[in-house]
Structure formats: structure tokens, C-alpha cells
Amino acid sequence: RYDDGDGLAKRRARPLVELTTSGLTHSWGTCFASSKQYHTSWYAPYFHWMSRTSMNFGHWVCPWTELVRNNMTVTAENVEVLPKDTADVEEYELYENGGAEGAKVGKQFYLELNFGELEFDWNQRTVSMRVLGVDGPVTPMLGAKWSFDQLSGGIVMPGSNIDAHDIARVESTLAPNDEWVCVNYQGVAHPLAYFVGTLTGAVLLFSLVLLPNILSVVVAVVVVRHVLRRVKAMKWR
């Protein structure tokens, strides 16, 4: 929001793109913790599985609307189904919503060990983003490309689901003198959906954390009961 001097509030839309990489030592897909014991001990495989399972489930069930999503790989064959004002193969080769250079489509996240790369092409005025897997192929796990004009707000970036209602909901939580209204890429999640998704993910995570202890208690109880039965049977002989 800004005021050009006539006392009226104006709006200027501009995307704010964030690239977050999980790291080279540990990631959500390998283990939450960085402590050596969770990576080298005999129980490390379980924590790796727990981390990967819970985070994959969380990305599936939680309405994290800030994550970019691309459900179409644009080619010369399917470009006709795109909106008429943007149905241009050269424009869509930017892959603003992911899927560039053979990377995955759909919700844009990768949980294994990885590192990020940004390539600036000053002649073409574009920025390419890549997330490369440490143990994966040369093809990036995630890939996108934007023009300078899109990143500066000069050209609308496609793929967003934000509407006026989302902006109003976020704006209602701000102070009157706040200059920016920041809305997630896919809009504002419904409070009930956010609560249920977060609760479900948390229940799964804590269940997996407690599972080894619960199994240990169950095994101990079964063994003790078996021993007591044997002792009792020997007394009756």
C-alpha cells in the first residue's frame, strides 16, 4: 500500500519468492536432529524413517498455502489449453511455479539432502532457481524460472490463487500504518482446515516418537506375563 500524495491508499502487487534448502548435513527427509547419535547409532534408521514419514504426511495433509504448486508441464502440445493471454510457449518456459528442466511438478518440496542454486541471466533478464539433491541425478529436484519484470511486479506472475477476500482477511490483522499486506501464494487457509491439518500431523509425529517406548512396554508386559505363567505352572506340578 502507498499514498501518492492525494491522500488515497493505492495498491501495488509484487511477488516475494523464498527459496529454502534443507542442508547438506541433515534434512527433514533424513532426520530432524543434527546430533551425531541420530545419524550413526543403531536406532538411527528409525529416526530417519520417522522424520521422512511425518514430513511427507505433513506436506500432504497440512494447508501450507505458501508452498508453490505446479500441476502442468507446458509443452507445444498442451499450450493450447492455457489462458489465451498467456498461452505462449516461450513465456511459459519460465516455469514460475516449478517443473523447469525436468524437475518435479505438483507441490514444490524436496525432503532429502540438497543444496540450492540461483542463476542470474542479465542478458535475458531472468533468474533460474534449482534445488539439487546431494545423492540424486544431475536433473534438479526442484526448478523454476522468473523474469526480472515478474519479480519486480511489472508483470503479473501466474499461478496464484489469491483473491480480494484473502487480502481483506490479512489486512484486518494489520496496524493502520503498515505498508505491506503479505498473503500466501495459494491464499489464506480456512482456520478449521489449518487446525485439523496441524493437529493430525502433530498426532502422527508424537505417536511415532512414542512408538518405540510403547512397544518396549508392551514387549516387557508380554514377557513378564509369560514368565509368570511358566512359574505358576511349575508350582502346580
C-alpha atoms as a PDB file:
ATOM      1  CA  ARG A   1       0.000   0.000   0.000  1.00  0.00           C
ATOM      2  CA  TYR A   2       1.198   3.520  -0.707  1.00  0.00           C
ATOM      3  CA  ASP A   3      -0.008   7.086  -0.917  1.00  0.00           C
ATOM      4  CA  ASP A   4       0.998   9.154  -3.954  1.00  0.00           C
ATOM      5  CA  GLY A   5       0.106  12.441  -2.295  1.00  0.00           C
ATOM      6  CA  ASP A   6      -3.629  12.720  -2.869  1.00  0.00           C
ATOM      7  CA  GLY A   7      -4.456  11.066   0.445  1.00  0.00           C
ATOM      8  CA  LEU A   8      -5.799   7.890  -1.128  1.00  0.00           C
ATOM      9  CA  ALA A   9      -4.309   4.461  -0.437  1.00  0.00           C
ATOM     10  CA  LYS A  10      -3.133   2.689  -3.597  1.00  0.00           C
ATOM     11  CA  ARG A  11      -2.062  -0.915  -4.083  1.00  0.00           C
ATOM     12  CA  ARG A  12       0.929  -2.353  -5.854  1.00  0.00           C
ATOM     13  CA  ALA A  13       1.236  -6.146  -6.170  1.00  0.00           C
ATOM     14  CA  ARG A  14       4.673  -7.707  -6.067  1.00  0.00           C
ATOM     15  CA  PRO A  15       5.685 -11.355  -5.529  1.00  0.00           C
ATOM     16  CA  LEU A  16       8.072 -12.264  -2.719  1.00  0.00           C
ATOM     17  CA  VAL A  17       9.783 -15.550  -3.604  1.00  0.00           C
ATOM     18  CA  GLU A  18      11.667 -17.559  -0.982  1.00  0.00           C
ATOM     19  CA  LEU A  19      13.979 -20.495  -1.678  1.00  0.00           C
ATOM     20  CA  THR A  20      14.697 -22.623   1.399  1.00  0.00           C
ATOM     21  CA  THR A  21      17.089 -25.570   1.221  1.00  0.00           C
ATOM     22  CA  SER A  22      17.297 -28.252   3.900  1.00  0.00           C
ATOM     23  CA  GLY A  23      21.066 -28.557   4.076  1.00  0.00           C
ATOM     24  CA  LEU A  24      23.950 -30.887   3.339  1.00  0.00           C
ATOM     25  CA  THR A  25      24.246 -32.477   6.807  1.00  0.00           C
ATOM     26  CA  HIS A  26      20.643 -33.320   7.661  1.00  0.00           C
ATOM     27  CA  SER A  27      17.182 -32.529   6.355  1.00  0.00           C
ATOM     28  CA  TRP A  28      13.535 -33.211   7.089  1.00  0.00           C
ATOM     29  CA  GLY A  29      13.787 -36.312   4.934  1.00  0.00           C
ATOM     30  CA  THR A  30      16.778 -37.768   6.788  1.00  0.00           C
ATOM     31  CA  CYS A  31      16.367 -36.696  10.427  1.00  0.00           C
ATOM     32  CA  PHE A  32      15.062 -33.684  12.329  1.00  0.00           C
ATOM     33  CA  ALA A  33      18.041 -33.535  14.683  1.00  0.00           C
ATOM     34  CA  SER A  34      21.626 -32.680  13.832  1.00  0.00           C
ATOM     35  CA  SER A  35      23.130 -34.628  16.755  1.00  0.00           C
ATOM     36  CA  LYS A  36      25.522 -37.335  15.632  1.00  0.00           C
ATOM     37  CA  GLN A  37      23.780 -40.043  17.637  1.00  0.00           C
ATOM     38  CA  TYR A  38      20.641 -39.751  15.500  1.00  0.00           C
ATOM     39  CA  HIS A  39      22.662 -40.413  12.356  1.00  0.00           C
ATOM     40  CA  THR A  40      25.138 -43.092  13.409  1.00  0.00           C
ATOM     41  CA  SER A  41      23.539 -45.063  16.268  1.00  0.00           C
ATOM     42  CA  TRP A  42      21.765 -48.388  15.863  1.00  0.00           C
ATOM     43  CA  TYR A  43      18.391 -46.639  16.174  1.00  0.00           C
ATOM     44  CA  ALA A  44      19.228 -44.020  13.526  1.00  0.00           C
ATOM     45  CA  PRO A  45      17.249 -45.779  10.730  1.00  0.00           C
ATOM     46  CA  TYR A  46      14.060 -45.475  12.758  1.00  0.00           C
ATOM     47  CA  PHE A  47      14.512 -41.734  13.274  1.00  0.00           C
ATOM     48  CA  HIS A  48      15.254 -41.312   9.576  1.00  0.00           C
ATOM     49  CA  TRP A  49      12.049 -43.167   8.688  1.00  0.00           C
ATOM     50  CA  MET A  50      10.053 -41.231  11.294  1.00  0.00           C
ATOM     51  CA  SER A  51      11.290 -37.893  10.008  1.00  0.00           C
ATOM     52  CA  ARG A  52      10.620 -38.706   6.361  1.00  0.00           C
ATOM     53  CA  THR A  53       7.181 -40.209   7.052  1.00  0.00           C
ATOM     54  CA  SER A  54       5.905 -37.425   9.290  1.00  0.00           C
ATOM     55  CA  MET A  55       7.118 -34.620   6.998  1.00  0.00           C
ATOM     56  CA  ASN A  56       5.725 -36.233   3.841  1.00  0.00           C
ATOM     57  CA  PHE A  57       2.419 -36.663   5.652  1.00  0.00           C
ATOM     58  CA  GLY A  58       2.565 -33.071   6.891  1.00  0.00           C
ATOM     59  CA  HIS A  59       3.082 -31.702   3.382  1.00  0.00           C
ATOM     60  CA  TRP A  60       0.140 -33.781   2.206  1.00  0.00           C
ATOM     61  CA  VAL A  61      -2.387 -33.001   4.947  1.00  0.00           C
ATOM     62  CA  CYS A  62      -1.467 -29.511   6.196  1.00  0.00           C
ATOM     63  CA  PRO A  63      -2.780 -26.494   4.252  1.00  0.00           C
ATOM     64  CA  TRP A  64       0.613 -24.808   3.886  1.00  0.00           C
ATOM     65  CA  THR A  65      -0.583 -22.312   1.305  1.00  0.00           C
ATOM     66  CA  GLU A  66       2.793 -20.626   0.947  1.00  0.00           C
ATOM     67  CA  LEU A  67       4.153 -23.617  -0.994  1.00  0.00           C
ATOM     68  CA  VAL A  68       4.244 -23.253  -4.771  1.00  0.00           C
ATOM     69  CA  ARG A  69       2.287 -25.828  -6.768  1.00  0.00           C
ATOM     70  CA  ASN A  70       2.625 -26.749 -10.441  1.00  0.00           C
ATOM     71  CA  ASN A  71       0.250 -29.311 -11.878  1.00  0.00           C
ATOM     72  CA  MET A  72       1.159 -28.958 -15.554  1.00  0.00           C
ATOM     73  CA  THR A  73       4.274 -29.356 -17.648  1.00  0.00           C
ATOM     74  CA  VAL A  74       3.866 -26.907 -20.530  1.00  0.00           C
ATOM     75  CA  THR A  75       4.812 -28.114 -23.988  1.00  0.00           C
ATOM     76  CA  ALA A  76       3.959 -27.158 -27.555  1.00  0.00           C
ATOM     77  CA  GLU A  77       1.264 -29.860 -27.482  1.00  0.00           C
ATOM     78  CA  ASN A  78      -0.683 -28.684 -24.440  1.00  0.00           C
ATOM     79  CA  VAL A  79      -0.079 -24.942 -24.656  1.00  0.00           C
ATOM     80  CA  GLU A  80      -3.478 -24.509 -26.354  1.00  0.00           C
ATOM     81  CA  VAL A  81      -5.278 -25.295 -23.078  1.00  0.00           C
ATOM     82  CA  LEU A  82      -3.622 -22.374 -21.282  1.00  0.00           C
ATOM     83  CA  PRO A  83      -5.334 -18.992 -20.845  1.00  0.00           C
ATOM     84  CA  LYS A  84      -5.325 -17.047 -24.099  1.00  0.00           C
ATOM     85  CA  ASP A  85      -3.500 -14.046 -22.648  1.00  0.00           C
ATOM     86  CA  THR A  86      -0.580 -16.184 -21.503  1.00  0.00           C
ATOM     87  CA  ALA A  87      -0.636 -19.077 -23.983  1.00  0.00           C
ATOM     88  CA  ASP A  88       2.869 -18.606 -25.243  1.00  0.00           C
ATOM     89  CA  VAL A  89       5.437 -21.402 -25.019  1.00  0.00           C
ATOM     90  CA  GLU A  90       8.367 -19.020 -24.696  1.00  0.00           C
ATOM     91  CA  GLU A  91       6.681 -17.227 -21.804  1.00  0.00           C
ATOM     92  CA  TYR A  92       5.791 -20.457 -20.048  1.00  0.00           C
ATOM     93  CA  GLU A  93       9.309 -21.774 -20.391  1.00  0.00           C
ATOM     94  CA  LEU A  94       9.917 -19.563 -17.373  1.00  0.00           C
ATOM     95  CA  TYR A  95       8.180 -22.200 -15.226  1.00  0.00           C
ATOM     96  CA  GLU A  96       7.285 -19.708 -12.490  1.00  0.00           C
ATOM     97  CA  ASN A  97       5.525 -22.429 -10.486  1.00  0.00           C
ATOM     98  CA  GLY A  98       8.139 -25.175 -10.761  1.00  0.00           C
ATOM     99  CA  GLY A  99       8.801 -28.078 -13.090  1.00  0.00           C
ATOM    100  CA  ALA A 100      11.685 -26.475 -15.005  1.00  0.00           C
ATOM    101  CA  GLU A 101      14.469 -28.586 -16.533  1.00  0.00           C
ATOM    102  CA  GLY A 102      12.645 -31.859 -15.842  1.00  0.00           C
ATOM    103  CA  ALA A 103      12.122 -31.183 -12.133  1.00  0.00           C
ATOM    104  CA  LYS A 104       9.058 -32.456 -10.283  1.00  0.00           C
ATOM    105  CA  VAL A 105       5.614 -30.954 -10.755  1.00  0.00           C
ATOM    106  CA  GLY A 106       2.928 -30.691  -8.099  1.00  0.00           C
ATOM    107  CA  LYS A 107       3.640 -29.258  -4.666  1.00  0.00           C
ATOM    108  CA  GLN A 108       7.162 -27.920  -4.689  1.00  0.00           C
ATOM    109  CA  PHE A 109       9.137 -29.512  -1.844  1.00  0.00           C
ATOM    110  CA  TYR A 110      12.025 -31.959  -1.574  1.00  0.00           C
ATOM    111  CA  LEU A 111      12.961 -33.511   1.785  1.00  0.00           C
ATOM    112  CA  GLU A 112      16.276 -35.238   1.133  1.00  0.00           C
ATOM    113  CA  LEU A 113      19.777 -33.761   1.428  1.00  0.00           C
ATOM    114  CA  ASN A 114      20.080 -30.905  -1.034  1.00  0.00           C
ATOM    115  CA  PHE A 115      21.539 -27.524  -1.837  1.00  0.00           C
ATOM    116  CA  GLY A 116      20.170 -24.525  -3.716  1.00  0.00           C
ATOM    117  CA  GLU A 117      21.425 -22.659  -6.747  1.00  0.00           C
ATOM    118  CA  LEU A 118      20.420 -19.311  -8.242  1.00  0.00           C
ATOM    119  CA  GLU A 119      21.469 -18.390 -11.795  1.00  0.00           C
ATOM    120  CA  PHE A 120      21.105 -14.778 -12.945  1.00  0.00           C
ATOM    121  CA  ASP A 121      20.955 -14.176 -16.686  1.00  0.00           C
ATOM    122  CA  TRP A 122      21.487 -10.448 -17.105  1.00  0.00           C
ATOM    123  CA  ASN A 123      21.034 -10.570 -20.870  1.00  0.00           C
ATOM    124  CA  GLN A 124      17.701 -12.396 -20.787  1.00  0.00           C
ATOM    125  CA  ARG A 125      16.745 -10.674 -17.524  1.00  0.00           C
ATOM    126  CA  THR A 126      15.748 -13.914 -15.803  1.00  0.00           C
ATOM    127  CA  VAL A 127      16.531 -15.764 -12.575  1.00  0.00           C
ATOM    128  CA  SER A 128      16.656 -19.568 -12.505  1.00  0.00           C
ATOM    129  CA  MET A 129      16.204 -21.439  -9.231  1.00  0.00           C
ATOM    130  CA  ARG A 130      17.331 -25.023  -8.713  1.00  0.00           C
ATOM    131  CA  VAL A 131      17.328 -27.395  -5.759  1.00  0.00           C
ATOM    132  CA  LEU A 132      19.836 -30.160  -6.394  1.00  0.00           C
ATOM    133  CA  GLY A 133      19.929 -33.439  -4.484  1.00  0.00           C
ATOM    134  CA  VAL A 134      23.236 -34.496  -2.960  1.00  0.00           C
ATOM    135  CA  ASP A 135      22.800 -38.136  -3.976  1.00  0.00           C
ATOM    136  CA  GLY A 136      20.416 -37.557  -6.865  1.00  0.00           C
ATOM    137  CA  PRO A 137      20.842 -37.140 -10.622  1.00  0.00           C
ATOM    138  CA  VAL A 138      22.073 -34.021 -12.411  1.00  0.00           C
ATOM    139  CA  THR A 139      18.446 -33.090 -13.111  1.00  0.00           C
ATOM    140  CA  PRO A 140      17.287 -30.685 -10.371  1.00  0.00           C
ATOM    141  CA  MET A 141      14.803 -31.952  -7.825  1.00  0.00           C
ATOM    142  CA  LEU A 142      13.031 -28.585  -7.955  1.00  0.00           C
ATOM    143  CA  GLY A 143      13.348 -25.940 -10.647  1.00  0.00           C
ATOM    144  CA  ALA A 144      11.713 -22.633 -11.531  1.00  0.00           C
ATOM    145  CA  LYS A 145      12.474 -19.536 -13.572  1.00  0.00           C
ATOM    146  CA  TRP A 146      11.253 -15.949 -13.349  1.00  0.00           C
ATOM    147  CA  SER A 147      11.772 -12.763 -15.299  1.00  0.00           C
ATOM    148  CA  PHE A 148      13.057  -9.595 -13.649  1.00  0.00           C
ATOM    149  CA  ASP A 149       9.800  -7.889 -14.616  1.00  0.00           C
ATOM    150  CA  GLN A 150       7.768 -10.527 -12.796  1.00  0.00           C
ATOM    151  CA  LEU A 151       9.877 -10.331  -9.649  1.00  0.00           C
ATOM    152  CA  SER A 152       9.634  -6.538  -9.595  1.00  0.00           C
ATOM    153  CA  GLY A 153       5.867  -6.577 -10.021  1.00  0.00           C
ATOM    154  CA  GLY A 154       5.839  -5.176 -13.546  1.00  0.00           C
ATOM    155  CA  ILE A 155       4.214  -8.331 -14.935  1.00  0.00           C
ATOM    156  CA  VAL A 156       1.716 -10.458 -13.031  1.00  0.00           C
ATOM    157  CA  MET A 157       3.135 -13.846 -12.085  1.00  0.00           C
ATOM    158  CA  PRO A 158       0.714 -16.688 -12.957  1.00  0.00           C
ATOM    159  CA  GLY A 159      -0.417 -19.467 -10.656  1.00  0.00           C
ATOM    160  CA  SER A 160      -1.558 -17.568  -7.567  1.00  0.00           C
ATOM    161  CA  ASN A 161      -4.975 -18.218  -6.028  1.00  0.00           C
ATOM    162  CA  ILE A 162      -5.155 -15.003  -4.005  1.00  0.00           C
ATOM    163  CA  ASP A 163      -8.435 -13.089  -4.149  1.00  0.00           C
ATOM    164  CA  ALA A 164      -9.796  -9.907  -2.586  1.00  0.00           C
ATOM    165  CA  HIS A 165     -11.209 -11.850   0.368  1.00  0.00           C
ATOM    166  CA  ASP A 166      -7.750 -13.194   1.267  1.00  0.00           C
ATOM    167  CA  ILE A 167      -6.252  -9.707   1.147  1.00  0.00           C
ATOM    168  CA  ALA A 168      -9.049  -8.316   3.316  1.00  0.00           C
ATOM    169  CA  ARG A 169      -8.592 -11.065   5.932  1.00  0.00           C
ATOM    170  CA  VAL A 170      -4.870 -10.416   6.249  1.00  0.00           C
ATOM    171  CA  GLU A 171      -5.318  -6.656   6.128  1.00  0.00           C
ATOM    172  CA  SER A 172      -7.752  -6.792   9.047  1.00  0.00           C
ATOM    173  CA  THR A 173      -4.941  -8.085  11.296  1.00  0.00           C
ATOM    174  CA  LEU A 174      -2.523  -5.240  10.456  1.00  0.00           C
ATOM    175  CA  ALA A 175      -1.938  -1.847  12.001  1.00  0.00           C
ATOM    176  CA  PRO A 176      -3.291   1.168  10.041  1.00  0.00           C
ATOM    177  CA  ASN A 177       0.218   2.384   9.180  1.00  0.00           C
ATOM    178  CA  ASP A 178       1.521  -0.958   7.890  1.00  0.00           C
ATOM    179  CA  GLU A 179       2.798  -0.525   4.347  1.00  0.00           C
ATOM    180  CA  TRP A 180       2.504  -4.090   3.068  1.00  0.00           C
ATOM    181  CA  VAL A 181      -0.157  -6.784   3.033  1.00  0.00           C
ATOM    182  CA  CYS A 182       1.609 -10.139   2.637  1.00  0.00           C
ATOM    183  CA  VAL A 183      -0.653 -13.006   1.523  1.00  0.00           C
ATOM    184  CA  ASN A 184       0.416 -16.593   0.917  1.00  0.00           C
ATOM    185  CA  TYR A 185       0.718 -17.721  -2.686  1.00  0.00           C
ATOM    186  CA  GLN A 186      -2.353 -20.005  -2.507  1.00  0.00           C
ATOM    187  CA  GLY A 187      -4.429 -17.653  -0.404  1.00  0.00           C
ATOM    188  CA  VAL A 188      -5.453 -17.879   3.252  1.00  0.00           C
ATOM    189  CA  ALA A 189      -6.248 -21.327   4.594  1.00  0.00           C
ATOM    190  CA  HIS A 190      -9.561 -21.841   6.358  1.00  0.00           C
ATOM    191  CA  PRO A 191      -8.960 -21.855  10.156  1.00  0.00           C
ATOM    192  CA  LEU A 192     -10.681 -25.230  10.545  1.00  0.00           C
ATOM    193  CA  ALA A 193      -8.605 -26.813   7.774  1.00  0.00           C
ATOM    194  CA  TYR A 194      -5.431 -25.386   9.297  1.00  0.00           C
ATOM    195  CA  PHE A 195      -6.364 -26.647  12.782  1.00  0.00           C
ATOM    196  CA  VAL A 196      -7.307 -30.155  11.631  1.00  0.00           C
ATOM    197  CA  GLY A 197      -4.239 -30.489   9.393  1.00  0.00           C
ATOM    198  CA  THR A 198      -1.835 -29.271  12.067  1.00  0.00           C
ATOM    199  CA  LEU A 199      -3.436 -31.439  14.755  1.00  0.00           C
ATOM    200  CA  THR A 200      -3.354 -34.539  12.557  1.00  0.00           C
ATOM    201  CA  GLY A 201       0.295 -34.003  11.672  1.00  0.00           C
ATOM    202  CA  ALA A 202       1.235 -33.379  15.310  1.00  0.00           C
ATOM    203  CA  VAL A 203      -0.602 -36.521  16.481  1.00  0.00           C
ATOM    204  CA  LEU A 204       1.251 -38.637  13.915  1.00  0.00           C
ATOM    205  CA  LEU A 205       4.622 -37.138  14.850  1.00  0.00           C
ATOM    206  CA  PHE A 206       4.225 -37.630  18.599  1.00  0.00           C
ATOM    207  CA  SER A 207       2.817 -41.120  18.040  1.00  0.00           C
ATOM    208  CA  LEU A 208       5.932 -42.068  16.082  1.00  0.00           C
ATOM    209  CA  VAL A 209       8.160 -40.526  18.767  1.00  0.00           C
ATOM    210  CA  LEU A 210       6.434 -42.536  21.497  1.00  0.00           C
ATOM    211  CA  LEU A 211       6.045 -45.722  19.434  1.00  0.00           C
ATOM    212  CA  PRO A 212       9.397 -47.322  20.469  1.00  0.00           C
ATOM    213  CA  ASN A 213       8.625 -46.700  24.158  1.00  0.00           C
ATOM    214  CA  ILE A 214       5.107 -48.080  23.812  1.00  0.00           C
ATOM    215  CA  LEU A 215       6.381 -51.182  22.024  1.00  0.00           C
ATOM    216  CA  SER A 216       9.054 -51.670  24.689  1.00  0.00           C
ATOM    217  CA  VAL A 217       6.421 -51.577  27.438  1.00  0.00           C
ATOM    218  CA  VAL A 218       4.156 -53.977  25.542  1.00  0.00           C
ATOM    219  CA  VAL A 219       7.001 -56.433  24.943  1.00  0.00           C
ATOM    220  CA  ALA A 220       8.054 -56.203  28.597  1.00  0.00           C
ATOM    221  CA  VAL A 221       4.488 -56.875  29.765  1.00  0.00           C
ATOM    222  CA  VAL A 222       4.123 -59.869  27.431  1.00  0.00           C
ATOM    223  CA  VAL A 223       7.452 -61.346  28.566  1.00  0.00           C
ATOM    224  CA  VAL A 224       6.639 -60.871  32.266  1.00  0.00           C
ATOM    225  CA  ARG A 225       3.218 -62.457  31.870  1.00  0.00           C
ATOM    226  CA  HIS A 226       4.744 -65.396  30.003  1.00  0.00           C
ATOM    227  CA  VAL A 227       7.355 -65.920  32.721  1.00  0.00           C
ATOM    228  CA  LEU A 228       4.744 -65.725  35.494  1.00  0.00           C
ATOM    229  CA  ARG A 229       2.624 -68.327  33.721  1.00  0.00           C
ATOM    230  CA  ARG A 230       5.614 -70.680  33.476  1.00  0.00           C
ATOM    231  CA  VAL A 231       6.468 -70.183  37.137  1.00  0.00           C
ATOM    232  CA  LYS A 232       2.868 -70.802  38.169  1.00  0.00           C
ATOM    233  CA  ALA A 233       2.687 -73.945  36.033  1.00  0.00           C
ATOM    234  CA  MET A 234       5.884 -75.290  37.629  1.00  0.00           C
ATOM    235  CA  LYS A 235       4.452 -74.771  41.129  1.00  0.00           C
ATOM    236  CA  TRP A 236       1.366 -76.847  40.287  1.00  0.00           C
ATOM    237  CA  ARG A 237       3.417 -79.845  39.167  1.00  0.00           C
END
